[in-house]
Amino acid sequence: MLLPAAALANLEILQSTSSLAAGSFGHRAWQGKGSLYWLLNNTRTPFGARLLYQWLCCPLLKPAAIVARQEAVAELTEGPCADTLTSLRKAVLDGMMDLEKVLTKCHYQKANPAEFLKFVKAFQKVANTLQTYLKDEDGQTVVRMACDEDGDDAADAAPPS
């Protein structure tokens, strides 16, 4: 469901009335202090901020979908792998360029060679970081072992080769 502009304004989803009074206008006005978006936006990347923006403007309607999203967030933040996933996320996202924006530019053949090269290097960083986190020096799957609470099912949880 796409929320109408009047609902977004009245509910202060993207901009609060106090930031309007202070004169926050322009293309970044929806980041206004005091809005729901401002309160919830702890994203680390531009594509994360855009996803939050989309979620707020187009909220889920079906209870099953809402519960599924809540469970997914809880698993990422509170599950047995939360610490490992947090450090992995930080390692991958530190200094990450706006991949979504550059991918769009590549798709429409508007990216210059320097942007494309940075894009490829960013994906290499992701691949190298994942490889580091997924295997230890003995070739064991570290993330699976860290997520397994008792350590007995690590071999069962490993992906098939």
XYZ file of N, CA, C and O in Angstrom:
644
model
N 0.849 -1.165 0.000
C 0.000 0.000 0.000
C 0.898 1.232 0.000
O 1.835 1.330 0.780
N 0.602 2.153 -0.882
C 1.337 3.410 -0.948
C 0.565 4.449 -0.152
O -0.597 4.715 -0.423
N 1.219 5.006 0.855
C 0.556 6.029 1.669
C 0.442 7.327 0.876
O 1.410 7.760 0.252
N -0.722 7.967 0.906
C -0.871 9.257 0.218
C -0.017 10.336 0.881
O 0.328 10.248 2.065
N 0.304 11.360 0.110
C 1.152 12.449 0.610
C 0.560 13.109 1.849
O 1.294 13.454 2.782
N -0.763 13.239 1.876
C -1.406 13.870 3.042
C -1.188 13.031 4.294
O -0.933 13.575 5.374
N -1.270 11.714 4.172
C -1.054 10.840 5.329
C 0.397 10.918 5.794
O 0.666 10.978 7.000
N 1.333 10.936 4.856
C 2.750 11.050 5.210
C 3.015 12.361 5.954
O 3.778 12.384 6.921
N 2.371 13.425 5.514
C 2.566 14.728 6.153
C 1.881 14.787 7.515
O 2.491 15.208 8.505
N 0.632 14.353 7.585
C -0.126 14.436 8.842
C 0.453 13.546 9.925
O 0.421 13.899 11.112
N 0.979 12.387 9.547
C 1.570 11.461 10.513
C 3.046 11.773 10.783
O 3.682 11.098 11.579
N 3.576 12.775 10.106
C 4.974 13.188 10.238
C 5.930 12.008 10.027
O 6.883 11.807 10.767
N 5.641 11.241 8.995
C 6.455 10.068 8.676
C 7.831 10.489 8.164
O 8.853 9.985 8.614
N 7.859 11.403 7.207
C 9.118 11.795 6.581
C 9.635 13.150 7.036
O 10.825 13.425 6.945
N 8.742 14.008 7.490
C 9.163 15.337 7.938
C 8.206 15.809 9.024
O 6.995 15.677 8.888
N 8.766 16.359 10.078
C 7.923 16.853 11.166
C 7.488 18.286 10.869
O 8.132 18.997 10.101
N 6.409 18.684 11.496
C 5.939 20.056 11.291
C 6.929 21.059 11.868
O 7.052 22.167 11.365
N 7.678 20.683 12.890
C 8.672 21.599 13.456
C 9.827 21.837 12.491
O 10.366 22.931 12.421
N 10.215 20.816 11.715
C 11.287 21.026 10.740
C 10.782 21.837 9.552
O 11.543 22.555 8.923
N 9.477 21.734 9.252
C 8.909 22.580 8.209
C 8.955 24.039 8.637
O 9.284 24.925 7.854
N 8.625 24.281 9.903
C 8.629 25.648 10.415
C 10.039 26.230 10.413
O 10.226 27.426 10.245
N 11.033 25.350 10.594
C 12.422 25.815 10.622
C 12.964 26.077 9.224
O 14.077 26.549 9.067
N 12.189 25.731 8.189
C 12.603 26.024 6.815
C 13.416 24.936 6.154
O 14.238 25.225 5.299
N 13.224 23.658 6.528
C 13.932 22.558 5.879
C 13.205 22.186 4.593
O 12.228 21.462 4.618
N 13.674 22.713 3.499
C 13.059 22.414 2.211
C 14.112 21.836 1.283
O 15.287 21.820 1.591
N 13.688 21.369 0.135
C 14.620 20.819 -0.833
C 14.525 19.318 -0.895
O 13.654 18.694 -0.289
N 15.447 18.716 -1.650
C 15.374 17.283 -1.899
C 15.691 16.446 -0.659
O 15.371 15.270 -0.616
N 16.315 16.994 0.363
C 16.621 16.259 1.587
C 15.672 16.618 2.735
O 15.913 16.267 3.870
N 14.607 17.320 2.432
C 13.696 17.767 3.485
C 13.043 16.593 4.213
O 12.706 16.705 5.382
N 12.872 15.451 3.547
C 12.228 14.302 4.175
C 13.083 13.700 5.277
O 12.631 12.837 6.010
N 14.304 14.160 5.451
C 15.145 13.691 6.544
C 14.979 14.571 7.773
O 15.786 14.548 8.674
N 13.895 15.352 7.807
C 13.679 16.344 8.851
C 13.714 15.777 10.259
O 13.136 14.740 10.558
N 14.392 16.505 11.142
C 14.504 16.117 12.542
C 13.116 16.071 13.178
O 12.308 16.962 12.982
N 12.870 15.019 13.926
C 11.596 14.859 14.600
C 10.617 13.963 13.874
O 9.600 13.563 14.429
N 10.909 13.600 12.633
C 10.013 12.723 11.886
C 10.258 11.262 12.280
O 11.266 10.926 12.910
N 9.330 10.403 11.906
C 9.495 8.972 12.166
C 10.715 8.444 11.428
O 11.494 7.669 11.978
N 10.911 8.889 10.201
C 12.081 8.475 9.418
C 13.367 8.860 10.158
O 14.291 8.056 10.279
N 13.439 10.084 10.643
C 14.626 10.553 11.365
C 14.872 9.698 12.610
O 16.004 9.345 12.923
N 13.798 9.345 13.308
C 13.911 8.560 14.529
C 14.425 7.143 14.252
O 15.260 6.615 14.985
N 13.940 6.531 13.185
C 14.283 5.135 12.891
C 15.547 4.964 12.057
O 16.097 3.871 11.997
N 16.005 6.012 11.408
C 17.107 5.871 10.459
C 18.450 5.720 11.160
O 19.121 6.685 11.488
N 18.838 4.476 11.359
C 20.169 4.140 11.855
C 20.935 3.375 10.784
O 21.834 2.596 11.090
N 20.561 3.591 9.541
C 21.172 2.863 8.439
C 22.607 3.324 8.245
O 22.963 4.445 8.593
N 23.422 2.452 7.673
C 24.831 2.759 7.447
C 25.140 3.082 5.985
O 26.242 3.512 5.671
N 24.190 2.805 5.103
C 24.447 3.003 3.678
C 23.289 3.762 3.040
O 22.168 3.743 3.548
N 23.554 4.391 1.898
C 22.465 5.062 1.186
C 21.375 4.083 0.746
O 20.195 4.419 0.780
N 21.755 2.869 0.351
C 20.719 1.926 -0.076
C 19.909 1.422 1.109
O 18.726 1.117 0.964
N 20.469 1.376 2.290
C 19.690 1.053 3.484
C 18.707 2.156 3.819
O 17.556 1.900 4.186
N 19.142 3.411 3.661
C 18.252 4.556 3.905
C 17.097 4.566 2.918
O 15.951 4.852 3.289
N 17.397 4.233 1.653
C 16.323 4.182 0.655
C 15.333 3.064 0.957
O 14.122 3.225 0.784
N 15.827 1.926 1.425
C 14.935 0.817 1.764
C 14.022 1.194 2.926
O 12.816 0.927 2.886
N 14.567 1.838 3.952
C 13.742 2.300 5.070
C 12.690 3.295 4.586
O 11.522 3.220 4.972
N 13.097 4.211 3.730
C 12.177 5.192 3.158
C 11.022 4.480 2.441
O 9.846 4.823 2.625
N 11.355 3.467 1.629
C 10.326 2.711 0.904
C 9.410 1.973 1.871
O 8.193 1.929 1.668
N 9.969 1.380 2.897
C 9.162 0.641 3.872
C 8.196 1.568 4.605
O 7.078 1.173 4.910
N 8.626 2.791 4.896
C 7.756 3.729 5.591
C 6.662 4.282 4.675
O 5.536 4.509 5.110
N 6.998 4.495 3.415
C 6.014 5.047 2.473
C 5.043 3.979 1.959
O 3.932 4.308 1.557
N 5.481 2.736 1.954
C 4.655 1.625 1.457
C 4.631 0.518 2.506
O 5.278 -0.530 2.334
N 3.907 0.711 3.603
C 3.926 -0.291 4.679
C 3.232 -1.593 4.270
O 2.375 -1.606 3.389
N 3.644 -2.660 4.921
C 3.014 -3.961 4.691
C 1.599 -3.947 5.254
O 1.324 -3.282 6.250
N 0.716 -4.715 4.628
C -0.676 -4.793 5.079
C -1.023 -6.145 5.687
O -1.808 -6.222 6.621
N -0.452 -7.211 5.137
C -0.799 -8.562 5.582
C -0.061 -8.894 6.880
O 1.163 -8.768 6.957
N -0.823 -9.326 7.891
C -0.193 -9.656 9.180
C 0.930 -10.690 9.053
O 1.948 -10.573 9.728
N 0.769 -11.657 8.185
C 1.808 -12.681 8.023
C 3.111 -12.074 7.507
O 4.204 -12.446 7.955
N 3.011 -11.127 6.592
C 4.207 -10.469 6.066
C 4.869 -9.600 7.128
O 6.099 -9.541 7.223
N 4.058 -8.939 7.944
C 4.588 -8.106 9.024
C 5.330 -8.958 10.042
O 6.452 -8.641 10.445
N 4.728 -10.067 10.430
C 5.355 -10.974 11.395
C 6.638 -11.569 10.814
O 7.653 -11.675 11.509
N 6.615 -11.938 9.547
C 7.817 -12.488 8.905
C 8.960 -11.481 8.924
O 10.105 -11.834 9.214
N 8.655 -10.202 8.645
C 9.696 -9.167 8.677
C 10.211 -8.985 10.100
O 11.413 -8.866 10.331
N 9.318 -8.958 11.080
C 9.724 -8.803 12.476
C 10.614 -9.961 12.916
O 11.621 -9.764 13.610
N 10.252 -11.180 12.522
C 11.055 -12.349 12.892
C 12.426 -12.306 12.226
O 13.430 -12.679 12.841
N 12.471 -11.851 10.985
C 13.759 -11.754 10.288
C 14.670 -10.733 10.979
O 15.859 -10.997 11.190
N 14.112 -9.587 11.349
C 14.901 -8.567 12.044
C 15.358 -9.089 13.401
O 16.514 -8.907 13.794
N 14.463 -9.768 14.116
C 14.835 -10.325 15.424
C 15.944 -11.361 15.276
O 16.873 -11.400 16.088
N 15.881 -12.175 14.257
C 16.920 -13.187 14.037
C 18.273 -12.527 13.770
O 19.298 -12.988 14.257
N 18.250 -11.443 13.007
C 19.502 -10.747 12.693
C 20.066 -9.988 13.883
O 21.279 -9.837 14.010
N 19.201 -9.505 14.761
C 19.667 -8.654 15.857
C 19.760 -9.357 17.202
O 20.515 -8.921 18.064
N 18.988 -10.429 17.388
C 18.945 -11.073 18.699
C 19.214 -12.573 18.655
O 19.295 -13.203 19.693
N 19.323 -13.144 17.470
C 19.502 -14.587 17.337
C 20.887 -15.038 17.758
O 21.746 -14.225 18.136
N 21.148 -16.332 17.687
C 22.444 -16.866 18.111
C 23.607 -16.356 17.265
O 24.739 -16.368 17.706
N 23.327 -15.868 16.059
C 24.385 -15.370 15.171
C 24.512 -13.855 15.192
O 25.249 -13.293 14.402
N 23.783 -13.171 16.059
C 23.699 -11.706 16.013
C 25.068 -11.037 16.060
O 25.349 -10.137 15.258
N 25.946 -11.454 16.969
C 27.263 -10.810 17.084
C 28.112 -11.052 15.844
O 28.775 -10.144 15.336
N 28.088 -12.279 15.348
C 28.852 -12.613 14.149
C 28.324 -11.835 12.951
O 29.097 -11.279 12.173
N 27.015 -11.781 12.808
C 26.419 -11.056 11.691
C 26.670 -9.559 11.794
O 26.902 -8.890 10.785
N 26.669 -9.014 12.994
C 26.941 -7.591 13.175
C 28.368 -7.264 12.758
O 28.603 -6.292 12.038
N 29.326 -8.064 13.184
C 30.715 -7.789 12.799
C 30.921 -8.006 11.300
O 31.658 -7.252 10.663
N 30.243 -8.991 10.727
C 30.319 -9.217 9.283
C 29.723 -8.032 8.532
O 30.306 -7.526 7.574
N 28.583 -7.557 8.983
C 27.919 -6.423 8.347
C 28.819 -5.183 8.404
O 28.974 -4.470 7.416
N 29.439 -4.933 9.550
C 30.324 -3.766 9.683
C 31.542 -3.902 8.774
O 31.967 -2.935 8.145
N 32.111 -5.102 8.706
C 33.290 -5.316 7.865
C 32.959 -5.103 6.386
O 33.764 -4.538 5.643
N 31.792 -5.517 5.977
C 31.411 -5.380 4.574
C 31.020 -3.946 4.251
O 31.365 -3.412 3.202
N 30.320 -3.278 5.151
C 29.761 -1.964 4.838
C 30.700 -0.796 5.077
O 30.436 0.300 4.586
N 31.798 -0.992 5.816
C 32.726 0.113 6.069
C 33.290 0.646 4.749
O 33.928 -0.085 3.995
N 33.031 1.906 4.488
C 33.542 2.546 3.277
C 32.877 2.082 1.991
O 33.385 2.372 0.905
N 31.753 1.382 2.102
C 31.087 0.855 0.910
C 30.438 1.986 0.121
O 29.796 2.863 0.691
N 30.627 1.949 -1.170
C 29.996 2.943 -2.033
C 28.518 2.591 -2.219
O 28.069 1.532 -1.787
N 27.776 3.459 -2.849
C 26.353 3.238 -3.094
C 26.208 2.269 -4.271
O 26.083 2.680 -5.428
N 26.236 0.974 -3.955
C 26.206 -0.056 -4.998
C 24.943 0.003 -5.842
O 24.990 -0.197 -7.054
N 23.821 0.248 -5.205
C 22.550 0.294 -5.934
C 22.563 1.404 -6.990
O 22.144 1.203 -8.129
N 23.080 2.550 -6.627
C 23.137 3.688 -7.545
C 24.077 3.393 -8.715
O 23.737 3.653 -9.874
N 25.248 2.843 -8.423
C 26.211 2.557 -9.477
C 25.713 1.411 -10.366
O 25.899 1.449 -11.583
N 25.055 0.424 -9.772
C 24.501 -0.668 -10.576
C 23.458 -0.135 -11.553
O 23.414 -0.543 -12.717
N 22.644 0.802 -11.100
C 21.655 1.423 -11.988
C 22.352 2.172 -13.110
O 21.948 2.075 -14.277
N 23.413 2.906 -12.773
C 24.163 3.628 -13.806
C 24.784 2.656 -14.803
O 24.784 2.918 -16.008
N 25.299 1.517 -14.315
C 25.879 0.509 -15.214
C 24.804 -0.072 -16.128
O 25.028 -0.266 -17.325
N 23.640 -0.351 -15.554
C 22.547 -0.925 -16.337
C 22.155 -0.012 -17.499
O 21.899 -0.479 -18.608
N 22.109 1.280 -17.238
C 21.733 2.240 -18.277
C 22.937 2.773 -19.046
O 22.818 3.735 -19.801
N 24.088 2.119 -18.863
C 25.333 2.458 -19.551
C 25.711 3.930 -19.366
O 26.163 4.605 -20.279
N 25.535 4.419 -18.147
C 25.878 5.800 -17.807
C 27.085 5.869 -16.873
O 27.540 6.959 -16.546
N 27.583 4.726 -16.410
C 28.726 4.708 -15.497
C 30.015 4.903 -16.289
O 30.183 4.328 -17.371
N 30.911 5.706 -15.748
C 32.207 5.871 -16.400
C 33.124 4.730 -15.952
O 32.815 4.002 -15.003
N 34.271 4.533 -16.616
C 35.159 3.418 -16.264
C 35.630 3.434 -14.801
O 35.747 2.383 -14.178
N 35.873 4.618 -14.250
C 36.327 4.703 -12.858
C 35.239 4.214 -11.901
O 35.527 3.490 -10.940
N 33.990 4.586 -12.161
C 32.879 4.122 -11.317
C 32.713 2.621 -11.426
O 32.487 1.931 -10.437
N 32.816 2.107 -12.649
C 32.673 0.664 -12.844
C 33.780 -0.088 -12.116
O 33.533 -1.112 -11.477
N 35.002 0.415 -12.170
C 36.119 -0.227 -11.483
C 35.912 -0.217 -9.967
O 36.142 -1.227 -9.293
N 35.452 0.906 -9.412
C 35.156 0.978 -7.979
C 34.047 -0.005 -7.607
O 34.081 -0.622 -6.545
N 33.066 -0.160 -8.495
C 31.950 -1.092 -8.302
C 32.476 -2.531 -8.221
O 32.132 -3.279 -7.304
N 33.348 -2.900 -9.147
C 33.923 -4.248 -9.159
C 34.765 -4.475 -7.907
O 34.686 -5.534 -7.271
N 35.551 -3.489 -7.511
C 36.382 -3.613 -6.308
C 35.519 -3.744 -5.050
O 35.882 -4.460 -4.120
N 34.388 -3.065 -5.024
C 33.481 -3.180 -3.878
C 32.940 -4.598 -3.770
O 32.861 -5.165 -2.672
N 32.578 -5.202 -4.898
C 32.108 -6.583 -4.866
C 33.222 -7.549 -4.487
O 32.989 -8.536 -3.800
N 34.454 -7.246 -4.912
C 35.589 -8.071 -4.493
C 35.772 -7.997 -2.984
O 36.060 -9.006 -2.338
N 35.603 -6.805 -2.414
C 35.711 -6.639 -0.962
C 34.665 -7.493 -0.261
O 34.953 -8.163 0.729
N 33.433 -7.463 -0.768
C 32.361 -8.270 -0.183
C 32.731 -9.751 -0.256
O 32.625 -10.478 0.736
N 33.189 -10.208 -1.415
C 33.547 -11.622 -1.588
C 34.691 -12.020 -0.662
O 34.646 -13.075 -0.015
N 35.724 -11.183 -0.567
C 36.869 -11.486 0.296
C 36.473 -11.513 1.766
O 36.909 -12.377 2.526
N 35.629 -10.572 2.171
C 35.187 -10.521 3.563
C 34.354 -11.746 3.900
O 34.542 -12.365 4.946
N 33.443 -12.104 3.011
C 32.618 -13.289 3.250
C 33.476 -14.544 3.325
O 33.255 -15.405 4.169
N 34.464 -14.634 2.451
C 35.346 -15.799 2.460
C 36.108 -15.879 3.785
O 36.256 -16.950 4.359
N 36.544 -14.735 4.295
C 37.250 -14.703 5.569
C 36.347 -15.147 6.715
O 36.754 -15.921 7.574
N 35.110 -14.673 6.706
C 34.183 -14.993 7.783
C 33.627 -16.401 7.695
O 33.267 -16.988 8.705
N 33.538 -16.943 6.508
C 32.897 -18.238 6.352
C 33.834 -19.410 6.593
O 33.386 -20.507 6.873
N 35.116 -19.202 6.493
C 36.070 -20.304 6.675
C 37.156 -19.907 7.657
O 37.631 -18.785 7.650
N 37.551 -20.869 8.500
C 38.708 -20.622 9.350
C 39.917 -21.290 8.701
O 39.845 -21.782 7.577
N 41.052 -21.328 9.415
C 42.278 -21.876 8.821
C 42.173 -23.366 8.492
O 42.897 -23.862 7.645
N 41.264 -24.095 9.127
C 41.082 -25.505 8.838
C 39.991 -25.753 7.801
O 39.640 -26.897 7.533
N 39.410 -24.691 7.260
C 38.365 -24.839 6.262
C 36.981 -25.055 6.853
O 36.048 -25.381 6.132
N 36.857 -24.907 8.176
C 35.557 -25.080 8.819
C 34.690 -23.847 8.569
O 35.194 -22.750 8.448
N 33.385 -24.065 8.503
C 32.485 -22.934 8.301
C 32.245 -22.262 9.643
O 31.483 -22.727 10.471
N 32.919 -21.133 9.843
C 32.928 -20.433 11.118
C 31.541 -19.898 11.471
O 31.099 -20.019 12.608
N 30.847 -19.308 10.528
C 29.533 -18.729 10.818
C 28.577 -19.824 11.260
O 27.844 -19.672 12.228
N 28.612 -20.954 10.599
C 27.731 -22.059 10.985
C 28.076 -22.553 12.391
O 27.202 -22.815 13.189
N 29.370 -22.645 12.695
C 29.773 -23.117 14.021
C 29.381 -22.106 15.094
O 28.929 -22.475 16.164
N 29.530 -20.806 14.801
C 29.189 -19.776 15.774
C 27.686 -19.726 16.011
O 27.235 -19.428 17.115
N 26.920 -20.032 14.995
C 25.466 -19.975 15.114
C 24.890 -21.217 15.781
O 23.786 -21.192 16.303
N 25.627 -22.282 15.742
C 25.159 -23.519 16.350
C 25.412 -23.438 17.850
O 26.546 -23.371 18.298
N 24.366 -23.432 18.632
C 24.481 -23.196 20.068
C 25.263 -24.286 20.795
O 26.054 -24.016 21.671
N 25.072 -25.536 20.410
C 25.769 -26.596 21.138
C 26.952 -27.171 20.370
O 27.687 -27.997 20.896
N 27.133 -26.752 19.111
C 28.294 -27.199 18.344
C 28.168 -28.555 17.745
O 29.035 -28.980 16.988
N 27.105 -29.303 18.018
C 26.966 -30.676 17.505
C 26.439 -30.730 16.080
O 26.741 -31.670 15.363
N 25.661 -29.734 15.690
C 25.015 -29.795 14.389
C 25.729 -29.004 13.326
O 25.200 -28.786 12.253
N 26.942 -28.546 13.577
C 27.654 -27.717 12.621
C 27.873 -28.445 11.299
O 27.713 -27.872 10.222
N 28.221 -29.713 11.353
C 28.434 -30.475 10.132
C 27.129 -30.664 9.367
O 27.112 -30.637 8.143
N 26.026 -30.829 10.091
C 24.744 -31.010 9.436
C 24.276 -29.725 8.760
O 23.572 -29.752 7.762
N 24.652 -28.571 9.328
C 24.181 -27.293 8.832
C 25.006 -26.791 7.647
O 24.593 -25.885 6.967
N 26.173 -27.389 7.415
C 27.035 -26.931 6.340
C 26.363 -27.142 4.995
O 25.656 -28.133 4.783
N 26.554 -26.208 4.064
C 25.940 -26.359 2.746
C 26.538 -27.550 2.025
O 27.709 -27.898 2.222
N 25.763 -28.209 1.166
C 26.286 -29.351 0.426
C 27.375 -28.919 -0.524
O 27.326 -27.836 -1.086
N 28.385 -29.764 -0.712
C 29.472 -29.405 -1.631
C 29.288 -30.020 -2.993
O 28.482 -30.817 -3.243
